[in-house]
CSV table of C-alpha atoms in Angstrom, one decimal:
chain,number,residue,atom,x,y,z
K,20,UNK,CA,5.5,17.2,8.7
K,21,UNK,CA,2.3,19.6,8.2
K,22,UNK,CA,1.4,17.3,5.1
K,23,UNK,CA,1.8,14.4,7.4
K,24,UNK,CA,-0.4,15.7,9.8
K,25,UNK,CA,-3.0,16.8,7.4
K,26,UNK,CA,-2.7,13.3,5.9
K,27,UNK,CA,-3.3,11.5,8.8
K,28,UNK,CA,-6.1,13.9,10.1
K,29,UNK,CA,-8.0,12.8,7.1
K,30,UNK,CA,-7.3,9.3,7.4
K,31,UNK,CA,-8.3,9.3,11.0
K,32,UNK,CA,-11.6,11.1,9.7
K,33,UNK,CA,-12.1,8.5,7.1
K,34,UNK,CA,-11.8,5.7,9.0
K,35,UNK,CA,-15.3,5.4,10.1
K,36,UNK,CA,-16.8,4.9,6.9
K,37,UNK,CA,-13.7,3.7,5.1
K,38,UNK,CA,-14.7,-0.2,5.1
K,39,UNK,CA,-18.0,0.9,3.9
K,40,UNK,CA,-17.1,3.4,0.7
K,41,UNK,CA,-14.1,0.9,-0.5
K,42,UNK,CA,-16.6,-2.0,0.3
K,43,UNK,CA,-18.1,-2.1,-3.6
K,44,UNK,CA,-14.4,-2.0,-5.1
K,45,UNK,CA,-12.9,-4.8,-2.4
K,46,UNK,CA,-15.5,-7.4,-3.7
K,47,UNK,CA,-15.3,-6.4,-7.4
K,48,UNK,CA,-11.5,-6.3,-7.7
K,49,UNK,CA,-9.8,-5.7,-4.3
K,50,UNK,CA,-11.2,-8.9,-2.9
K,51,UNK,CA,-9.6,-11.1,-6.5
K,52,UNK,CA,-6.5,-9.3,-6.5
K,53,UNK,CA,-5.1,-9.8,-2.4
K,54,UNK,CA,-4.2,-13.3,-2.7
K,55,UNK,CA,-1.9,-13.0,-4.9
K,56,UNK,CA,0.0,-9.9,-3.4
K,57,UNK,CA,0.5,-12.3,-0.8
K,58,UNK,CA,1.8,-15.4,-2.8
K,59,UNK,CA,4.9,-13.3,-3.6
K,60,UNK,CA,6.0,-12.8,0.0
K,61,UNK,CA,8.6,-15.0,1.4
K,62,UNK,CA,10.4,-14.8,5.3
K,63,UNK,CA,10.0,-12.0,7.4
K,64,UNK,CA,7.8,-9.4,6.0
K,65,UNK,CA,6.7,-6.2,6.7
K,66,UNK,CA,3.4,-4.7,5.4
K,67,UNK,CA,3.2,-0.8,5.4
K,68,UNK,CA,0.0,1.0,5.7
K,69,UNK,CA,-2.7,-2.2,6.9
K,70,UNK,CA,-5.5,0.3,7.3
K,71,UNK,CA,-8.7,-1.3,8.3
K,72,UNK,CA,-7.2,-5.2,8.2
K,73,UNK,CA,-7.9,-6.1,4.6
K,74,UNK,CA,-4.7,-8.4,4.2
K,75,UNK,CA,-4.5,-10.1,7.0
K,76,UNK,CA,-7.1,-12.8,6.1
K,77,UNK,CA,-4.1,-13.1,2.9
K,78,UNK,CA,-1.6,-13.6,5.0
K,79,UNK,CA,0.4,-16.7,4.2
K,80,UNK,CA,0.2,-19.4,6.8
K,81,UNK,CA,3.8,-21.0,6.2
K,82,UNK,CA,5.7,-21.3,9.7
K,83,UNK,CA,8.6,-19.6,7.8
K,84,UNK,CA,6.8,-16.5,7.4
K,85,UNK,CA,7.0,-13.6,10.1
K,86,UNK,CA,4.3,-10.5,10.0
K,87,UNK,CA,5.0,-7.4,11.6
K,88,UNK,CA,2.9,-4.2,9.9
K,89,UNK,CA,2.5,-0.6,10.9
K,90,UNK,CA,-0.2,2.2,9.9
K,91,UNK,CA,-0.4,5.9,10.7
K,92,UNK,CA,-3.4,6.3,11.4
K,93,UNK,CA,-5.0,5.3,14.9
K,94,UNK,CA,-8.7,5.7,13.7
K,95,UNK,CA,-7.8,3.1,11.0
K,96,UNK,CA,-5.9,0.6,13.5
K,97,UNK,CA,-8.3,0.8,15.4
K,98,UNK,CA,-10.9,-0.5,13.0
K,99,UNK,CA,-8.7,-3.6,12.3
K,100,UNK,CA,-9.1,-5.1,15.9
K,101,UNK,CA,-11.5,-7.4,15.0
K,102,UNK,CA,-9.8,-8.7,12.1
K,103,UNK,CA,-6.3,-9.5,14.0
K,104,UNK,CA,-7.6,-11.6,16.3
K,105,UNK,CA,-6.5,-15.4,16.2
K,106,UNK,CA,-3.7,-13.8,13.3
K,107,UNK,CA,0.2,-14.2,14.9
K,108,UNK,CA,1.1,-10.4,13.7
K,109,UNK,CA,2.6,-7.5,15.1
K,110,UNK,CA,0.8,-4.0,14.7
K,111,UNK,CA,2.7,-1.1,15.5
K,112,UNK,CA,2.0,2.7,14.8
K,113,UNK,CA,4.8,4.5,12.5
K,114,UNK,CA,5.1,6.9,9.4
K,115,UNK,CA,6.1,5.3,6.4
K,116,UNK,CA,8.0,7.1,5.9
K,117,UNK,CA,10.4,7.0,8.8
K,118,UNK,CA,10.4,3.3,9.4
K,119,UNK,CA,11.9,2.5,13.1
K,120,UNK,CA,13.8,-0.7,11.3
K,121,UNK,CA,17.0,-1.7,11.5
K,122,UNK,CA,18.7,-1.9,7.7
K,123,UNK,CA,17.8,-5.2,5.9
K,124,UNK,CA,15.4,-6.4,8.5
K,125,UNK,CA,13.0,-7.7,5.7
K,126,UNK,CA,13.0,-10.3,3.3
K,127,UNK,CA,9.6,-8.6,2.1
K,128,UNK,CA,7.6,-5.2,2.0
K,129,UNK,CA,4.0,-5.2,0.9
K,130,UNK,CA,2.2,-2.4,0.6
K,131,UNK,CA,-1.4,-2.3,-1.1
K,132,UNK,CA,-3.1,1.2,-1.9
K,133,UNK,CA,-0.3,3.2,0.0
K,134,UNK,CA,2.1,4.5,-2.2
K,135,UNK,CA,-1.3,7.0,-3.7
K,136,UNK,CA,-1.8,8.6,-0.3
K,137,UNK,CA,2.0,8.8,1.8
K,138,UNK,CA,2.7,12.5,1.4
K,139,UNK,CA,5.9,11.7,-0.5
K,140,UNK,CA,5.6,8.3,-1.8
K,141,UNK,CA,9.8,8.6,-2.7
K,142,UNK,CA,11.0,8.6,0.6
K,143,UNK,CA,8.6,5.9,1.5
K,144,UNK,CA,9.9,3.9,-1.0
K,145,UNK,CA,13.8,4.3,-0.1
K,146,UNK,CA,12.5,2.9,3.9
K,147,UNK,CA,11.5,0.4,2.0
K,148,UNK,CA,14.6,0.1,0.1
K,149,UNK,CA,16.3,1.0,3.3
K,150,UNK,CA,14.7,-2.2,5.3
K,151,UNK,CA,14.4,-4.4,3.2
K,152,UNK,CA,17.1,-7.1,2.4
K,153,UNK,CA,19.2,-7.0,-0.7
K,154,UNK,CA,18.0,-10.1,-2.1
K,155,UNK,CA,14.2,-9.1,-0.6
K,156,UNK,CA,10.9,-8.0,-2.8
K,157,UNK,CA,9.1,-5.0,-2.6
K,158,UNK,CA,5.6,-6.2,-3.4
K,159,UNK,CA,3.3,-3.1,-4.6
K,160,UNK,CA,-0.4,-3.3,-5.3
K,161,UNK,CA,-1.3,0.5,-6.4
K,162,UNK,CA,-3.6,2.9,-8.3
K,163,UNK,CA,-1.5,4.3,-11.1
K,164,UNK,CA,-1.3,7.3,-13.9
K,165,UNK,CA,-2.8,5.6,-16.8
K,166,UNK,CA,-1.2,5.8,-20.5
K,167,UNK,CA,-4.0,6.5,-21.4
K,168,UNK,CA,-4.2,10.2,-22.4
K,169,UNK,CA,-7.7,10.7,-21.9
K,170,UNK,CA,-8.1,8.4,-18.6
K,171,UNK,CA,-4.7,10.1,-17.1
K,172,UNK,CA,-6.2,13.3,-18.0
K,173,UNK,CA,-9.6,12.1,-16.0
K,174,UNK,CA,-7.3,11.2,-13.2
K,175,UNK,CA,-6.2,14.4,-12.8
K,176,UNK,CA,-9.3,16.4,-13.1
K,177,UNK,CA,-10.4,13.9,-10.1
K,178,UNK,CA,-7.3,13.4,-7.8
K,179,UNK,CA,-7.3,17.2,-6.1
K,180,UNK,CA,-11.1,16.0,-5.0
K,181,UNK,CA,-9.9,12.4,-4.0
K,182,UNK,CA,-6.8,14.1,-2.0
K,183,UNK,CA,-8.5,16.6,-0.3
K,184,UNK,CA,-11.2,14.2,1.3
K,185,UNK,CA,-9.3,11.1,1.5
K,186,UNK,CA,-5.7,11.8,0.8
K,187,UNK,CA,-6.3,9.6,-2.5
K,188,UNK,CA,-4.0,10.7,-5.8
K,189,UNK,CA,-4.9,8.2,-7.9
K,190,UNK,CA,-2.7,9.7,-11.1
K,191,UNK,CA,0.8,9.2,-9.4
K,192,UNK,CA,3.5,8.1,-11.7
K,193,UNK,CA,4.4,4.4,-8.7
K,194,UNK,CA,6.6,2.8,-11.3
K,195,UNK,CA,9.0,6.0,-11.6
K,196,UNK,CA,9.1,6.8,-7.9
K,197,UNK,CA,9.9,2.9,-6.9
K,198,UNK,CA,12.7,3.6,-9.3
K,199,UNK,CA,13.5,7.5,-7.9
K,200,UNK,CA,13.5,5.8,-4.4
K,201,UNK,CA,16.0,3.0,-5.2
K,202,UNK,CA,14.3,0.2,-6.3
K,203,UNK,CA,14.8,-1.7,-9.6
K,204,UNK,CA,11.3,-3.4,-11.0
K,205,UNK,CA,11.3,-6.9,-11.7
K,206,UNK,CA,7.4,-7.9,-12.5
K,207,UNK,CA,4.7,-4.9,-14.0
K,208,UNK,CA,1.5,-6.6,-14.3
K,209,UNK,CA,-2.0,-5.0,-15.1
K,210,UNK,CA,-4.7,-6.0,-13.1
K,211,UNK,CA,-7.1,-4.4,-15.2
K,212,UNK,CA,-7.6,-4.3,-19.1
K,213,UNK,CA,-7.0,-0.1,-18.5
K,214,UNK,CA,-3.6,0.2,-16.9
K,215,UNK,CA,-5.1,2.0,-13.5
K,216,UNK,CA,-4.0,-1.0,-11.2
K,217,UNK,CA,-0.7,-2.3,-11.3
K,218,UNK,CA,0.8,-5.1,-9.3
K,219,UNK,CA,4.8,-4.0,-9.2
K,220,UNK,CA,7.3,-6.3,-7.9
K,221,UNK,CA,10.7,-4.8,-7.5
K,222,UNK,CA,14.0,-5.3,-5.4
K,223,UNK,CA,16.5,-2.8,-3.9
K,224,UNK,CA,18.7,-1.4,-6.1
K,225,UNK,CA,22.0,-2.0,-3.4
């Protein structure tokens, strides 16, 4: 709970100048790399952690698809206002971690960037599991612990910074706690030519 709070303390900090700092990275690679995320997702889907409103321009416009997505952090809702409007989606305010969903109320999860900042990305991952239906997709778009000796070894050096101001660990190991939590990978796909961002489909392991 007191990680939680630190967590969300710094994301509520953050918020202001959040659009601004990730602003370089969205139209380099984020920007490329948000459509399809949202080509895998089918039904009723949930999306966990929408920050600022980055995704919902992505959102797919089929009448069989159903929105609903939470965040933590007020500050951050709050900057996504302007990008909900005229968008047929449900924003609600909840932990990730403690999802207020019935069982198998999803035929999708997205997440994109969340699984590096929850305080304990396992238990996040077995709400997802949890919620999500047993033929349903967890769709993951995520900073990841490179192969790479050297770069992981950069990654480490950097993440305490990156936590401490933005609750950022960019050196977690996503593929091994998707599995930890419950969730059996189906699609791994670099979205980089060094393996930093991954693109992880899975499905629950039930």
């Amino acid at each position: 709970m007191a990680e939680t709070k630190a967590v969300l303390h710094r994301f509520n900090r953050f918020s202001r100048f959040y659009d601004i700092v990730e602003g370089i990275v969205e139209q380099i690679a984020f920007k490329r790399w948000r459509p399809t995320v949202f080509s895998k997702v089918e039904g009723r889907c949930l999306e966990v952690g929408f920050g600022t409103g980055r995704n919902f321009r992505y959102y797919p416009k089929e009448k069989d698809v159903r929105m609903v997505a939470i965040e933590l952090s007020p500050g951050m809702a709050a900057r996504s206002k302007e990008r909900a409007k005229g968008i047929d989606i449900d924003l609600i305010l909840m932990d990730a971690q403690h999802l207020a969903f019935k069982d198998n109320a999803f035929n999708s999860v997205v997440m994109t960037l969340v699984l590096c900042s929850v305080p304990d990305p396992v238990k996040t991952v077995e709400e997802c599991v949890r919620v999500c239906k047993p033929a349903g997709k967890i769709i993951d778009l995520e900073h990841v612990r490179s192969s790479n000796r050297l770069i992981a070894f950069m990654q480490d050096i950097i993440t305490p910074v990156t936590n401490m101001l933005v609750a950022l660990n960019i050196n977690r190991d996503t593929p091994g706690n998707l599995k930890k939590g419950g969730a059996i990978i189906i699609e791994d796909r670099h979205m980089t030519f060094i393996d930093i961002f991954r693109l992880i489909v899975s499905r629950p392991e039930k």
